[in-house]
Coordinates of C-alpha atoms and ligand atoms in Angstrom, one line a residue:
M1 CA 138.0 116.6 126.8
S2 CA 136.6 112.9 127.9
Y3 CA 136.8 110.2 125.5
L4 CA 132.9 110.4 125.3
D5 CA 132.9 114.1 124.4
K6 CA 135.6 113.5 121.9
L7 CA 133.4 110.8 120.2
K8 CA 130.3 113.0 120.3
K9 CA 132.1 116.0 118.7
A10 CA 133.4 113.5 115.9
V11 CA 130.0 112.4 115.2
S12 CA 128.5 115.8 115.1
N13 CA 131.4 117.0 112.9
F14 CA 130.7 114.1 110.6
F15 CA 126.8 113.8 110.6
P16 CA 125.7 117.2 112.1
A17 CA 122.0 116.5 111.5
H18 CA 122.3 113.2 113.8
A19 CA 124.1 114.4 116.7
R20 CA 121.3 114.7 119.1
E21 CA 121.8 116.9 122.1
N22 CA 121.1 115.7 125.7
K23 CA 118.9 118.8 126.2
D24 CA 116.5 116.8 123.9
A25 CA 114.1 115.4 126.6
E26 CA 112.9 112.2 124.6
Q27 CA 116.5 111.5 123.7
T28 CA 117.8 111.7 127.1
E29 CA 115.1 109.4 128.4
S30 CA 116.1 106.7 125.8
A31 CA 119.7 107.6 124.7
G32 CA 122.1 104.5 125.1
P33 CA 125.8 104.6 125.4
H34 CA 127.4 107.8 123.6
G35 CA 123.9 109.7 123.4
L36 CA 123.1 108.0 120.3
P37 CA 119.6 106.8 119.3
N38 CA 118.8 103.0 120.0
I39 CA 117.8 101.3 116.9
H40 CA 116.5 97.7 116.6
V41 CA 117.0 95.8 113.2
L42 CA 114.7 93.0 112.5
A43 CA 116.1 90.8 109.7
T44 CA 113.8 88.7 107.5
G45 CA 116.1 87.9 104.4
G46 CA 115.9 88.8 100.8
T47 CA 118.4 89.9 98.1
I48 CA 120.1 92.1 100.7
A49 CA 121.0 89.1 102.6
G50 CA 121.8 87.2 99.3
R51 CA 124.8 85.1 98.5
Q52 CA 126.0 84.5 94.7
M53 CA 126.4 80.9 93.6
G54 CA 129.8 80.8 91.8
A55 CA 130.8 83.3 89.2
G56 CA 127.5 83.8 87.3
P57 CA 124.5 85.9 88.1
R58 CA 122.7 83.3 90.1
Y59 CA 122.2 83.8 93.8
Q60 CA 120.1 82.7 96.7
A61 CA 118.3 85.2 98.7
G62 CA 118.1 84.9 102.5
E63 CA 121.5 83.5 103.1
L64 CA 123.5 85.7 105.4
G65 CA 122.6 86.8 108.9
I66 CA 122.0 90.2 110.0
E67 CA 125.3 90.7 111.8
A68 CA 127.0 90.1 108.5
L69 CA 125.0 92.8 106.8
L70 CA 125.6 95.1 109.6
G71 CA 129.3 94.3 109.5
A72 CA 129.4 95.6 105.9
V73 CA 128.5 99.1 107.3
P74 CA 130.6 99.8 110.5
T75 CA 130.1 103.5 110.1
V76 CA 126.4 103.1 111.4
R77 CA 127.8 102.6 114.8
A78 CA 128.8 106.2 114.7
L79 CA 125.0 107.1 114.1
A80 CA 123.1 104.7 116.5
N81 CA 123.4 101.9 119.1
I82 CA 122.2 99.1 117.0
R83 CA 120.6 95.9 118.3
S84 CA 119.6 93.1 115.8
E85 CA 117.5 90.0 115.6
Q86 CA 116.8 87.6 113.1
I87 CA 112.9 87.0 112.4
A88 CA 113.3 85.0 109.3
N89 CA 115.6 84.3 106.5
I90 CA 113.7 83.9 103.4
G91 CA 113.3 85.2 99.7
S92 CA 110.3 87.6 100.2
Q93 CA 108.2 85.7 97.7
D94 CA 107.8 83.4 100.6
M95 CA 106.7 86.2 102.9
D96 CA 103.4 85.1 104.7
E97 CA 100.9 86.2 107.4
D98 CA 102.5 84.3 110.1
I99 CA 105.6 86.4 109.7
W100 CA 103.5 89.4 109.3
L101 CA 101.8 88.9 112.5
K102 CA 105.0 88.1 114.3
L103 CA 106.6 91.4 112.8
A104 CA 103.8 93.5 114.0
R105 CA 103.7 92.1 117.4
R106 CA 107.5 92.5 117.8
V107 CA 107.7 96.1 116.4
N108 CA 104.9 97.2 118.6
E109 CA 106.6 95.5 121.7
L110 CA 109.9 97.3 120.8
L111 CA 108.4 100.6 120.0
A112 CA 106.6 100.6 123.5
Q113 CA 109.9 100.6 125.2
K114 CA 111.4 103.8 126.2
N115 CA 115.0 102.7 125.2
V116 CA 114.1 101.8 121.7
D117 CA 113.8 104.9 119.2
G118 CA 113.0 103.2 116.1
V119 CA 113.0 99.9 114.0
I120 CA 114.6 98.8 110.9
I121 CA 113.4 95.7 108.9
T122 CA 115.6 94.2 106.3
H123 CA 113.4 92.6 103.6
G124 CA 113.4 91.1 100.1
T125 CA 112.2 93.6 97.6
D126 CA 109.6 91.3 95.8
T127 CA 106.9 91.8 98.6
L128 CA 108.5 94.6 100.6
E129 CA 105.7 97.0 99.9
E130 CA 103.0 94.6 101.2
T131 CA 104.9 94.0 104.5
A132 CA 105.5 97.8 104.7
Y133 CA 102.0 98.6 104.3
F134 CA 100.7 95.8 106.7
L135 CA 102.9 97.3 109.4
D136 CA 101.7 100.8 108.5
L137 CA 98.3 99.7 109.4
T138 CA 99.2 97.7 112.4
V139 CA 102.1 99.6 114.3
K140 CA 100.7 102.0 117.0
S141 CA 103.8 104.2 117.5
D142 CA 105.0 107.6 116.1
K143 CA 108.5 106.3 116.3
P144 CA 110.2 105.7 113.1
V145 CA 109.8 102.3 111.3
V146 CA 111.8 101.8 108.0
L147 CA 111.9 98.8 105.6
V148 CA 115.0 98.4 103.5
G149 CA 116.2 95.9 100.9
A150 CA 118.6 95.5 98.1
M151 CA 118.5 94.6 94.4
R152 CA 122.0 92.9 94.3
P153 CA 123.2 90.2 96.5
A154 CA 125.6 91.1 99.5
S155 CA 128.4 89.4 97.7
A156 CA 127.8 91.2 94.2
V157 CA 130.2 93.9 92.9
G158 CA 128.3 97.1 93.4
A159 CA 126.0 95.6 96.0
D160 CA 123.6 98.1 97.0
G161 CA 122.7 96.8 100.5
P162 CA 125.3 98.4 102.4
A163 CA 124.4 101.9 101.2
N164 CA 120.6 101.2 101.7
L165 CA 121.2 99.8 105.2
F166 CA 123.2 102.8 106.0
D167 CA 120.4 105.1 104.7
A168 CA 117.9 103.4 106.6
V169 CA 119.9 104.0 109.9
V170 CA 120.3 107.7 108.9
V171 CA 116.5 107.7 108.3
V172 CA 115.5 106.1 111.6
A173 CA 118.1 108.0 113.6
S174 CA 116.6 111.5 112.4
P175 CA 114.0 113.1 114.7
D176 CA 112.2 114.4 111.4
S177 CA 111.2 110.6 110.6
A178 CA 108.7 110.6 113.5
A179 CA 105.0 110.3 112.8
R180 CA 105.4 109.6 109.2
G181 CA 104.0 106.4 109.2
V182 CA 106.1 103.3 108.0
L183 CA 108.6 104.3 105.5
V184 CA 110.8 102.5 102.8
A185 CA 114.4 103.6 102.0
M186 CA 115.7 102.4 98.8
N187 CA 118.5 103.7 96.5
G188 CA 118.7 107.2 98.3
N189 CA 114.7 107.8 98.4
V190 CA 112.4 107.6 101.3
F191 CA 108.8 106.6 100.3
E192 CA 105.6 106.2 102.4
A193 CA 104.6 102.5 102.7
R194 CA 101.2 103.3 101.1
D195 CA 102.6 104.5 97.8
A196 CA 105.8 102.7 97.4
T197 CA 105.8 100.0 94.9
K198 CA 108.4 97.7 93.0
V199 CA 108.7 99.1 89.4
S200 CA 111.7 97.2 88.0
T201 CA 112.7 93.7 88.4
T202 CA 116.3 94.4 88.2
A203 CA 117.4 98.1 88.4
V204 CA 118.7 99.4 91.7
Q205 CA 116.2 102.1 91.2
A206 CA 113.6 99.4 91.7
F207 CA 110.9 101.4 93.8
A208 CA 108.7 104.4 93.1
A209 CA 105.6 106.1 94.7
P210 CA 103.8 106.4 91.0
N211 CA 100.9 108.7 92.6
F212 CA 102.6 111.1 94.9
G213 CA 106.3 110.8 94.7
P214 CA 109.0 110.2 97.6
L215 CA 108.6 111.9 100.8
G216 CA 112.3 112.7 100.9
Q217 CA 115.9 111.7 100.0
V218 CA 118.9 110.8 101.8
H219 CA 122.3 112.6 100.8
D220 CA 125.6 112.4 102.6
G221 CA 124.4 110.8 105.8
R222 CA 121.4 113.3 106.0
V223 CA 117.8 112.9 105.3
F224 CA 115.8 115.6 103.7
Y225 CA 112.1 115.7 103.6
W226 CA 110.2 117.5 100.9
R227 CA 106.7 116.8 102.2
R228 CA 104.6 115.0 104.8
S229 CA 101.6 112.5 104.1
D230 CA 98.3 113.7 105.6
R231 CA 97.2 109.9 105.7
A232 CA 100.1 109.1 108.1
S233 CA 99.4 111.9 110.5
S234 CA 95.6 111.5 110.5
R235 CA 95.3 107.8 111.0
P236 CA 93.8 107.6 114.4
L237 CA 94.6 104.0 115.7
A238 CA 96.1 101.0 114.1
F239 CA 94.5 97.7 113.4
D240 CA 95.2 95.5 116.4
V241 CA 96.3 92.1 115.4
S242 CA 97.9 91.2 118.8
G243 CA 95.2 88.5 119.3
L244 CA 95.1 87.2 115.7
D245 CA 96.6 83.7 114.5
N246 CA 95.8 84.4 111.0
L247 CA 94.1 86.7 108.5
P248 CA 90.9 86.4 106.4
L249 CA 91.3 84.7 103.1
V250 CA 91.5 87.3 100.2
G251 CA 92.5 86.6 96.8
I252 CA 93.5 88.9 93.8
V253 CA 92.1 88.2 90.1
Y254 CA 93.9 89.8 87.2
G255 CA 91.7 91.6 84.6
H256 CA 92.6 91.4 80.9
A257 CA 91.0 91.2 77.4
N258 CA 88.5 88.4 77.3
A259 CA 89.1 87.4 81.0
P260 CA 87.3 84.2 82.1
E261 CA 85.2 84.2 85.2
L262 CA 86.7 81.0 86.5
P263 CA 89.3 82.6 88.9
V264 CA 86.3 84.4 90.8
K265 CA 84.3 81.3 90.9
T266 CA 87.1 79.3 92.1
L267 CA 87.8 81.6 95.0
V268 CA 84.2 82.0 96.1
E269 CA 84.0 78.1 96.2
A270 CA 87.3 78.1 98.2
H271 CA 85.4 80.3 100.7
Y272 CA 87.6 83.3 100.4
R273 CA 86.1 86.2 102.1
G274 CA 87.3 88.9 99.9
I275 CA 88.3 89.2 96.2
V276 CA 90.3 92.1 95.0
S277 CA 90.2 92.8 91.2
A278 CA 93.2 93.9 89.3
G279 CA 90.9 95.6 86.7
V280 CA 91.7 97.3 83.5
G281 CA 91.9 101.0 83.1
N282 CA 89.8 102.6 86.1
G283 CA 89.2 99.3 87.5
N284 CA 86.8 98.1 84.7
L285 CA 85.8 94.6 84.2
Y286 CA 85.3 92.0 81.4
H287 CA 81.3 91.7 81.3
K288 CA 81.7 88.0 82.5
V289 CA 84.1 88.9 85.4
L290 CA 81.7 91.5 86.4
G291 CA 78.8 89.0 86.6
A292 CA 80.8 86.7 88.6
L293 CA 82.0 89.4 91.0
A294 CA 78.3 90.7 91.3
D295 CA 77.3 87.2 92.2
A296 CA 80.1 87.1 94.7
A297 CA 79.1 90.2 96.4
N298 CA 75.5 89.0 96.5
Q299 CA 76.7 86.0 98.5
G300 CA 78.5 88.1 101.0
V301 CA 82.1 88.1 99.6
A302 CA 83.7 91.5 100.0
V303 CA 84.6 92.7 96.4
V304 CA 87.2 95.6 96.0
R305 CA 87.9 97.0 92.6
S306 CA 91.5 98.2 92.1
S307 CA 93.4 98.6 88.9
R308 CA 96.3 97.0 87.0
V309 CA 97.3 100.4 85.9
A310 CA 100.5 101.7 87.7
A311 CA 99.3 105.2 88.6
G312 CA 96.0 106.9 89.5
P313 CA 93.0 106.0 91.6
T314 CA 90.3 103.6 91.1
M315 CA 87.2 106.0 91.5
R316 CA 83.8 104.8 93.0
D317 CA 80.7 105.1 91.0
V318 CA 82.2 106.6 87.9
E319 CA 82.5 104.2 84.9
L320 CA 81.0 101.3 87.2
D321 CA 78.0 101.6 89.6
D322 CA 79.9 100.2 92.7
T323 CA 76.8 101.3 94.9
R324 CA 74.4 99.1 92.7
Y325 CA 76.8 95.9 92.8
G326 CA 77.9 96.4 96.6
F327 CA 81.6 96.8 95.5
V328 CA 84.4 98.8 97.2
A329 CA 86.7 101.1 95.2
A330 CA 90.4 101.0 96.2
G331 CA 91.3 104.5 95.5
A332 CA 95.0 104.9 95.0
L333 CA 95.7 101.5 96.5
N334 CA 97.2 99.0 94.0
P335 CA 95.9 95.5 94.0
Q336 CA 98.5 94.0 96.4
K337 CA 97.9 96.7 98.9
A338 CA 94.2 96.7 98.5
R339 CA 94.4 93.0 99.5
V340 CA 96.3 93.8 102.6
L341 CA 93.8 96.4 103.8
L342 CA 90.9 94.1 102.8
Q343 CA 92.4 91.4 105.1
L344 CA 92.7 93.8 107.9
A345 CA 89.3 95.3 107.3
L346 CA 87.6 91.9 107.3
T347 CA 88.8 91.3 110.7
K348 CA 86.4 94.1 111.9
T349 CA 83.3 93.9 109.4
Q350 CA 82.2 92.3 106.1
E351 CA 79.8 95.4 105.4
P352 CA 80.8 96.9 101.9
G353 CA 80.0 100.5 103.3
E354 CA 82.1 100.2 106.4
I355 CA 84.9 98.8 104.3
Q356 CA 84.8 101.5 101.8
K357 CA 85.3 104.1 104.7
M358 CA 88.4 102.2 105.4
F359 CA 89.6 102.4 102.0
D360 CA 88.7 106.2 101.8
Y361 CA 90.6 106.7 105.1
C362 CA 93.7 104.3 105.1
Ligands
SIN1 C1 113.3 88.8 97.6 O1 112.2 89.6 97.4 O2 113.6 88.3 98.6 C2 114.1 88.6 96.4 C3 114.3 89.7 95.5 C4 115.0 90.9 96.2 O3 115.2 91.1 97.4 O4 115.4 92.0 95.6

């Protein structure tokens, strides 16, 4: 038995779900050395690349390069041929649209290549859900794309980054992960980008999908899917951002008892093209804020009603007459995801009816 055959046999014994066979036509076309899938990792920083400062809990996100992170999980080399690239090295509180546009272009470029089977993006957890949803709306490929982060810095005792990164490779290497939209792999769960959100500031179980639950889980080097999202399979064509240098300005205003109208007025005066309201309950608005948003919509600003409540949809024309005010209802998108979709929608239209259709569909 040749060395190559021995290696393939060892891999298939250890990870039976990921030992792809040569008779798989697509794999034969793209398989690299050892018949393994070719995965490209794009690194952006975050706690997964964080380093502690001294003996205490303080640490700095976005310190280590991607090769150091991959070096902590050498077993991934038995699952895939891995290439990596550092796109940025920041804490994700500093994520911006320049990096989003760069990522969207790079991911589309990579996935168009026959010898790339999937992409992993390492990312800080703070804004991971927004980048995941942005890519979900802008990547034009059925090949798997997975975002992964960590809650503990790479140098911490019990760092969760290596296990999460290993799981991300497992997910991308699995043929079952195709055509599911952009995914998030965190703490053994696999989420769809649309529903995944950060629900804990500190726990390793930091992410949840409050409306629909995880799509699947990773156990012992295998991914098990429980369901498929209709949204991922029915989305016809991603937004094309290849020619864009920036995105329309969209702000979020947070609802609360006795809320002032000042934030809305400030955004309108600053020529924001869209405002997302993180309203109370079913997207409800303090009467002064409702007045200010109605004025904004009258002036042509796109107004989307979402909710500060963690789960459940913001429903159109139920408690509040969206049709009368020219508002858009966000459905199950939380305010930060609604902002992402509104930015992309505004690259095509400013018309509330057309934007509502995108929210109903995306
Ligand atoms: C960040 O989002 O970059 C810091 C927090 C984290 O990654 O968990």
